PDB file of C-alpha atoms in Angstrom:
ATOM      1  CA  UNK R   1       0.000   0.000   0.000  1.00 49.00           C
ATOM      2  CA  UNK R   2       2.861   2.372   0.642  1.00 58.00           C
ATOM      3  CA  UNK R   3       4.061   1.916  -2.952  1.00 56.00           C
ATOM      4  CA  UNK R   4       0.740   3.065  -4.429  1.00 52.00           C
ATOM      5  CA  UNK R   5       0.821   6.235  -2.361  1.00 54.00           C
ATOM      6  CA  UNK R   6       4.281   7.167  -3.681  1.00 54.00           C
ATOM      7  CA  UNK R   7       3.320   6.721  -7.358  1.00 58.00           C
ATOM      8  CA  UNK R   8       0.349   9.069  -7.314  1.00 71.00           C
ATOM      9  CA  UNK R   9       2.284  12.268  -6.435  1.00 79.00           C
ATOM     10  CA  UNK R  10       4.830  11.491  -9.162  1.00 83.00           C
ATOM     11  CA  UNK R  11       2.044  11.059 -11.697  1.00 85.00           C
ATOM     12  CA  UNK R  12       0.454  14.363 -10.657  1.00 86.00           C
ATOM     13  CA  UNK R  13       3.833  16.102 -10.897  1.00 89.00           C
ATOM     14  CA  UNK R  14       4.365  14.644 -14.379  1.00 90.00           C
ATOM     15  CA  UNK R  15       0.941  15.879 -15.522  1.00 91.00           C
ATOM     16  CA  UNK R  16       1.675  19.353 -14.125  1.00 92.00           C
ATOM     17  CA  UNK R  17       5.048  19.491 -15.886  1.00 94.00           C
ATOM     18  CA  UNK R  18       3.453  18.453 -19.199  1.00 95.00           C
ATOM     19  CA  UNK R  19       0.728  21.069 -18.723  1.00 95.00           C
ATOM     20  CA  UNK R  20       3.343  23.743 -17.973  1.00 95.00           C
ATOM     21  CA  UNK R  21       5.340  22.870 -21.115  1.00 96.00           C
ATOM     22  CA  UNK R  22       2.179  22.839 -23.237  1.00 96.00           C
ATOM     23  CA  UNK R  23       1.151  26.309 -22.033  1.00 96.00           C
ATOM     24  CA  UNK R  24       4.707  27.611 -22.487  1.00 96.00           C
ATOM     25  CA  UNK R  25       4.843  26.272 -26.040  1.00 96.00           C
ATOM     26  CA  UNK R  26       1.527  27.966 -26.909  1.00 96.00           C
ATOM     27  CA  UNK R  27       2.854  31.300 -25.674  1.00 96.00           C
ATOM     28  CA  UNK R  28       6.140  30.857 -27.556  1.00 96.00           C
ATOM     29  CA  UNK R  29       4.353  29.978 -30.806  1.00 97.00           C
ATOM     30  CA  UNK R  30       2.254  33.141 -30.482  1.00 97.00           C
ATOM     31  CA  UNK R  31       5.406  35.209 -29.884  1.00 97.00           C
ATOM     32  CA  UNK R  32       7.139  33.724 -32.934  1.00 97.00           C
ATOM     33  CA  UNK R  33       4.088  34.285 -35.153  1.00 97.00           C
ATOM     34  CA  UNK R  34       3.854  37.916 -34.021  1.00 97.00           C
ATOM     35  CA  UNK R  35       7.584  38.404 -34.649  1.00 97.00           C
ATOM     36  CA  UNK R  36       7.216  36.900 -38.126  1.00 96.00           C
ATOM     37  CA  UNK R  37       4.316  39.228 -38.960  1.00 93.00           C
ATOM     38  CA  UNK R  38       6.262  42.265 -37.713  1.00 94.00           C
ATOM     39  CA  UNK R  39       9.235  41.186 -39.792  1.00 94.00           C
ATOM     40  CA  UNK R  40       7.080  40.889 -42.921  1.00 89.00           C
ATOM     41  CA  UNK R  41       5.551  44.326 -42.309  1.00 88.00           C
ATOM     42  CA  UNK R  42       8.960  45.885 -41.753  1.00 92.00           C
ATOM     43  CA  UNK R  43      10.284  44.269 -44.934  1.00 91.00           C
ATOM     44  CA  UNK R  44       7.303  45.593 -46.920  1.00 88.00           C
ATOM     45  CA  UNK R  45       7.868  49.104 -45.577  1.00 91.00           C
ATOM     46  CA  UNK R  46      11.573  48.970 -46.407  1.00 94.00           C
ATOM     47  CA  UNK R  47      10.996  47.663 -49.931  1.00 92.00           C
ATOM     48  CA  UNK R  48       8.220  50.223 -50.453  1.00 92.00           C
ATOM     49  CA  UNK R  49      10.499  53.038 -49.329  1.00 94.00           C
ATOM     50  CA  UNK R  50      13.247  51.882 -51.684  1.00 94.00           C
ATOM     51  CA  UNK R  51      10.795  51.648 -54.600  1.00 92.00           C
ATOM     52  CA  UNK R  52       9.403  55.127 -53.853  1.00 94.00           C
ATOM     53  CA  UNK R  53      12.880  56.661 -53.548  1.00 94.00           C
ATOM     54  CA  UNK R  54      13.952  55.019 -56.814  1.00 93.00           C
ATOM     55  CA  UNK R  55      10.874  56.382 -58.572  1.00 93.00           C
ATOM     56  CA  UNK R  56      11.530  59.896 -57.247  1.00 94.00           C
ATOM     57  CA  UNK R  57      15.130  59.778 -58.452  1.00 93.00           C
ATOM     58  CA  UNK R  58      14.014  58.653 -61.917  1.00 92.00           C
ATOM     59  CA  UNK R  59      11.375  61.424 -62.015  1.00 93.00           C
ATOM     60  CA  UNK R  60      13.963  64.085 -61.090  1.00 90.00           C
ATOM     61  CA  UNK R  61      15.869  63.340 -64.305  1.00 89.00           C
ATOM     62  CA  UNK R  62      13.018  64.567 -66.531  1.00 87.00           C
ATOM     63  CA  UNK R  63      10.147  65.967 -64.419  1.00 87.00           C
ATOM     64  CA  UNK R  64       8.584  67.928 -67.271  1.00 83.00           C
ATOM     65  CA  UNK R  65       7.957  64.744 -69.309  1.00 87.00           C
ATOM     66  CA  UNK R  66       6.318  62.186 -67.032  1.00 88.00           C
ATOM     67  CA  UNK R  67       5.134  60.165 -70.048  1.00 87.00           C
ATOM     68  CA  UNK R  68       8.688  58.842 -70.433  1.00 89.00           C
ATOM     69  CA  UNK R  69       8.711  57.305 -66.958  1.00 91.00           C
ATOM     70  CA  UNK R  70       5.026  56.500 -66.459  1.00 92.00           C
ATOM     71  CA  UNK R  71       4.435  54.758 -69.776  1.00 90.00           C
ATOM     72  CA  UNK R  72       2.214  51.707 -70.321  1.00 91.00           C
ATOM     73  CA  UNK R  73       5.313  49.927 -71.653  1.00 91.00           C
ATOM     74  CA  UNK R  74       6.789  50.239 -68.152  1.00 88.00           C
ATOM     75  CA  UNK R  75       3.595  48.797 -66.660  1.00 90.00           C
ATOM     76  CA  UNK R  76       2.018  52.087 -65.534  1.00 93.00           C
ATOM     77  CA  UNK R  77      -1.664  52.868 -65.908  1.00 92.00           C
ATOM     78  CA  UNK R  78      -2.974  56.432 -65.801  1.00 92.00           C
ATOM     79  CA  UNK R  79      -6.019  56.838 -63.593  1.00 90.00           C
ATOM     80  CA  UNK R  80      -8.790  58.896 -65.115  1.00 78.00           C
ATOM     81  CA  UNK R  81      -9.372  61.785 -62.753  1.00 69.00           C
ATOM     82  CA  UNK R  82     -10.487  65.339 -63.133  1.00 70.00           C
ATOM     83  CA  UNK R  83      -8.556  68.360 -62.048  1.00 78.00           C
ATOM     84  CA  UNK R  84      -4.927  69.295 -62.351  1.00 85.00           C
ATOM     85  CA  UNK R  85      -3.489  66.175 -60.673  1.00 91.00           C
ATOM     86  CA  UNK R  86      -2.311  63.332 -62.902  1.00 91.00           C
ATOM     87  CA  UNK R  87      -2.303  59.939 -61.186  1.00 93.00           C
ATOM     88  CA  UNK R  88      -0.456  56.827 -62.319  1.00 94.00           C
ATOM     89  CA  UNK R  89      -0.680  53.296 -60.847  1.00 94.00           C
ATOM     90  CA  UNK R  90       1.617  50.285 -60.961  1.00 95.00           C
ATOM     91  CA  UNK R  91       1.022  46.865 -59.426  1.00 94.00           C
ATOM     92  CA  UNK R  92       3.866  45.352 -57.416  1.00 93.00           C
ATOM     93  CA  UNK R  93       4.499  41.859 -56.092  1.00 92.00           C
ATOM     94  CA  UNK R  94       5.700  40.942 -52.620  1.00 88.00           C
ATOM     95  CA  UNK R  95       9.279  41.913 -53.542  1.00 90.00           C
ATOM     96  CA  UNK R  96       8.099  45.215 -55.119  1.00 89.00           C
ATOM     97  CA  UNK R  97       8.680  43.879 -58.618  1.00 91.00           C
ATOM     98  CA  UNK R  98       6.249  45.162 -61.280  1.00 91.00           C
ATOM     99  CA  UNK R  99       3.293  42.825 -61.886  1.00 91.00           C
ATOM    100  CA  UNK R 100      -0.199  43.265 -63.280  1.00 90.00           C
ATOM    101  CA  UNK R 101      -2.695  44.956 -60.990  1.00 86.00           C
ATOM    102  CA  UNK R 102      -4.726  41.728 -60.876  1.00 89.00           C
ATOM    103  CA  UNK R 103      -1.782  39.829 -59.314  1.00 90.00           C
ATOM    104  CA  UNK R 104      -0.429  42.717 -57.246  1.00 92.00           C
ATOM    105  CA  UNK R 105       0.184  42.656 -53.524  1.00 92.00           C
ATOM    106  CA  UNK R 106       1.029  46.361 -53.392  1.00 94.00           C
ATOM    107  CA  UNK R 107       0.064  49.393 -55.443  1.00 94.00           C
ATOM    108  CA  UNK R 108       2.627  52.033 -56.324  1.00 95.00           C
ATOM    109  CA  UNK R 109       0.823  55.313 -57.017  1.00 94.00           C
ATOM    110  CA  UNK R 110       2.360  58.532 -58.320  1.00 95.00           C
ATOM    111  CA  UNK R 111       0.450  61.825 -58.229  1.00 94.00           C
ATOM    112  CA  UNK R 112       1.810  64.725 -60.292  1.00 94.00           C
ATOM    113  CA  UNK R 113       0.740  68.352 -60.335  1.00 92.00           C
ATOM    114  CA  UNK R 114       2.169  71.689 -61.434  1.00 91.00           C
ATOM    115  CA  UNK R 115       2.140  75.166 -59.930  1.00 90.00           C
ATOM    116  CA  UNK R 116       2.690  78.034 -62.324  1.00 88.00           C
ATOM    117  CA  UNK R 117       5.173  80.617 -61.028  1.00 82.00           C
ATOM    118  CA  UNK R 118       6.274  83.939 -62.524  1.00 84.00           C
ATOM    119  CA  UNK R 119       9.529  82.635 -63.949  1.00 84.00           C
ATOM    120  CA  UNK R 120       8.697  78.962 -64.467  1.00 88.00           C
ATOM    121  CA  UNK R 121       6.893  75.960 -63.046  1.00 89.00           C
ATOM    122  CA  UNK R 122       7.076  74.105 -59.763  1.00 91.00           C
ATOM    123  CA  UNK R 123       6.534  70.415 -60.539  1.00 92.00           C
ATOM    124  CA  UNK R 124       5.353  68.212 -57.666  1.00 94.00           C
ATOM    125  CA  UNK R 125       5.238  64.447 -57.209  1.00 95.00           C
ATOM    126  CA  UNK R 126       3.821  62.335 -54.387  1.00 96.00           C
ATOM    127  CA  UNK R 127       4.540  58.597 -54.332  1.00 96.00           C
ATOM    128  CA  UNK R 128       2.437  56.235 -52.230  1.00 95.00           C
ATOM    129  CA  UNK R 129       2.926  52.505 -51.665  1.00 95.00           C
ATOM    130  CA  UNK R 130      -0.230  50.820 -50.394  1.00 93.00           C
ATOM    131  CA  UNK R 131      -1.121  47.226 -49.592  1.00 91.00           C
ATOM    132  CA  UNK R 132      -3.895  46.007 -51.871  1.00 88.00           C
ATOM    133  CA  UNK R 133      -5.555  43.622 -49.421  1.00 87.00           C
ATOM    134  CA  UNK R 134      -5.547  45.783 -46.307  1.00 88.00           C
ATOM    135  CA  UNK R 135      -5.264  49.247 -47.954  1.00 89.00           C
ATOM    136  CA  UNK R 136      -2.533  50.043 -45.430  1.00 89.00           C
ATOM    137  CA  UNK R 137      -0.193  52.815 -46.518  1.00 90.00           C
ATOM    138  CA  UNK R 138       3.368  51.481 -46.391  1.00 89.00           C
ATOM    139  CA  UNK R 139       5.217  54.570 -47.611  1.00 91.00           C
ATOM    140  CA  UNK R 140       4.459  58.114 -48.733  1.00 94.00           C
ATOM    141  CA  UNK R 141       7.094  60.461 -50.144  1.00 94.00           C
ATOM    142  CA  UNK R 142       6.733  63.849 -51.780  1.00 95.00           C
ATOM    143  CA  UNK R 143       9.125  66.201 -53.524  1.00 93.00           C
ATOM    144  CA  UNK R 144       9.100  69.092 -55.997  1.00 92.00           C
ATOM    145  CA  UNK R 145      11.373  70.488 -58.664  1.00 90.00           C
ATOM    146  CA  UNK R 146      11.501  73.950 -60.113  1.00 89.00           C
ATOM    147  CA  UNK R 147      11.812  74.291 -63.889  1.00 87.00           C
ATOM    148  CA  UNK R 148      12.620  77.740 -65.224  1.00 85.00           C
ATOM    149  CA  UNK R 149      10.420  79.199 -67.971  1.00 76.00           C
ATOM    150  CA  UNK R 150      11.295  78.310 -71.513  1.00 58.00           C
TER     151      UNK R 150
END
């Protein structure tokens, strides 16, 4: 009878240890999943920023002729909108490579407008990178360039 009494506490301790490890593993899995999601979001923001900066640098070369950069041959689509702002869209994959808008994970959008000045024009561009599924803005950059009158 003394042997049976000694086995029961060991069995209870073993069950408690297994329960503790199971709960700890659940918490650790949740932490790793959250870290993975944060890593993916950070990567998307970094790639979006690089794509936006690259687009701004290309635009600065010839800001008065956006048709050269934002051409359908380069994958861009002009959005029909009224007013003085011209808007162009490009679909991007998960690595910010150009893809069709149907297969896109992100949308790269460029908005262009001009302000007439006395001695020339002030050309503006705003670049936005947005997630297609969640509509979350990853990056937004804006710059302007002055072009003297011709």
